[in-house]
C-alpha positions as CSV (number, residue, x, y, z in Angstrom):
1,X,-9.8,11.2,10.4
2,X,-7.9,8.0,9.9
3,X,-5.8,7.7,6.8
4,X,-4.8,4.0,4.9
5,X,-2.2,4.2,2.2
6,X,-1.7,1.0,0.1
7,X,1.8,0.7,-1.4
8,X,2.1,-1.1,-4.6
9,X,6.0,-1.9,-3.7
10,X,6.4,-3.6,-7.5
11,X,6.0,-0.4,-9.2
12,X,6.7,2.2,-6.5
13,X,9.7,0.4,-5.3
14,X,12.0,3.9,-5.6
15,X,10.4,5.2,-2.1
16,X,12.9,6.4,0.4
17,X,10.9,8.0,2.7
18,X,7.3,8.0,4.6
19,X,5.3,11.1,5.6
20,X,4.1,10.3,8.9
21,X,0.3,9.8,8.9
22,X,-3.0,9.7,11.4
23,X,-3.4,5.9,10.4
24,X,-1.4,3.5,8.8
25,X,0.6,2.1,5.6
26,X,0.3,-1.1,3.7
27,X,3.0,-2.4,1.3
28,X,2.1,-5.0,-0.8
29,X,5.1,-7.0,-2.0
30,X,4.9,-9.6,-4.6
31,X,6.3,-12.8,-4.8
32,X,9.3,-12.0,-7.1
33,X,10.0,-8.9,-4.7
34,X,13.4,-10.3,-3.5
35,X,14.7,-7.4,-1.0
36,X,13.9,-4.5,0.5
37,X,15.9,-1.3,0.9
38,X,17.8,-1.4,4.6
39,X,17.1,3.0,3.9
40,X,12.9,2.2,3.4
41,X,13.0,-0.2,6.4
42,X,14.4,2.5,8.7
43,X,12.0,5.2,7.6
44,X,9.1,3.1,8.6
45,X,10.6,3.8,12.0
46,X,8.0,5.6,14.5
47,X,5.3,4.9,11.9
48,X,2.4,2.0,11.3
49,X,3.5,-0.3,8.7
50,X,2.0,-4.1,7.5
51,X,4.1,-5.7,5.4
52,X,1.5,-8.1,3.0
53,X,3.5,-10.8,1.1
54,X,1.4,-11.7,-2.1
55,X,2.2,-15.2,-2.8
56,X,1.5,-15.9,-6.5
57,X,1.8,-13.9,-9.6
58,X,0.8,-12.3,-12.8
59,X,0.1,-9.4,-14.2
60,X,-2.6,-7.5,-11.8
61,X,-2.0,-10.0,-8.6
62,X,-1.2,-7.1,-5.9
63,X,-3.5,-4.7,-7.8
64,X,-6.5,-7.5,-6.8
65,X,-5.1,-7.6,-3.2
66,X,-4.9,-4.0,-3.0
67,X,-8.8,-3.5,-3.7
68,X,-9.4,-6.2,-1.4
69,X,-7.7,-4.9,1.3
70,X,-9.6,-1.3,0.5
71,X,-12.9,-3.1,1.0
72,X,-11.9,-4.9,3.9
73,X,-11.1,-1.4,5.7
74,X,-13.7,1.1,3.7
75,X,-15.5,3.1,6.9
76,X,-16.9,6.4,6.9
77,X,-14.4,8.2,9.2
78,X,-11.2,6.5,6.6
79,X,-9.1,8.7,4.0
80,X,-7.9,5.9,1.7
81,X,-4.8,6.6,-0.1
82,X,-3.2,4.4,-3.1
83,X,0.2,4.9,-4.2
84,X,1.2,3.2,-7.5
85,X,2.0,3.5,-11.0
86,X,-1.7,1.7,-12.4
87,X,-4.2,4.0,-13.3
88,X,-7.6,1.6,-12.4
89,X,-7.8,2.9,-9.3
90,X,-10.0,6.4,-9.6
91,X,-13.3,4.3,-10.1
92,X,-12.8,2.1,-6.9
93,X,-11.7,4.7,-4.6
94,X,-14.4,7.0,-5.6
95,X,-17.1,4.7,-5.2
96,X,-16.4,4.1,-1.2
């Protein structure tokens, strides 16, 4: 089964390291998000990561993009995965 973990880079922004997955990661970056670790860049090495650059801002702007981005890739044969410090997202990911 195919795996999709959305990274809420604002508040998860202490990750070093990636467990290597049957699908892919997607880091969501805001637009105050001024660098990324050289240490993150290199663990993403070997596996499949999209960097999405959220222009804009305020207070739930990559929380928005993250649930759109979960509907746009909902399927029956994908684990969805969210990793981030907000709590809103047990409703969403138990309704696909």
């Amino acid at each position: 089964m195919k795996k999709y973990v959305y990274v809420d880079y604002e508040n998860m922004g202490n990750i070093k390291t990636l467990i290597p997955i049957e699908g892919q990661y997607f880091f969501f970056v805001g637009s105050n998000q001024n660098s990324i670790p050289k240490s993150l860049v290199l663990a993403t090495n070997g596996t499949k990561v999209e960097w999405v650059a959220v222009e804009g801002s305020g207070k739930n702007t990559l929380d928005f993009h993250i649930a759109y981005y979960l509907g746009l890739k909902a399927g029956a044969e994908v684990k969805h995965y969210i990793l981030s410090k907000d709590k809103g997202y047990d409703s969403l990911i138990a309704s696909i």
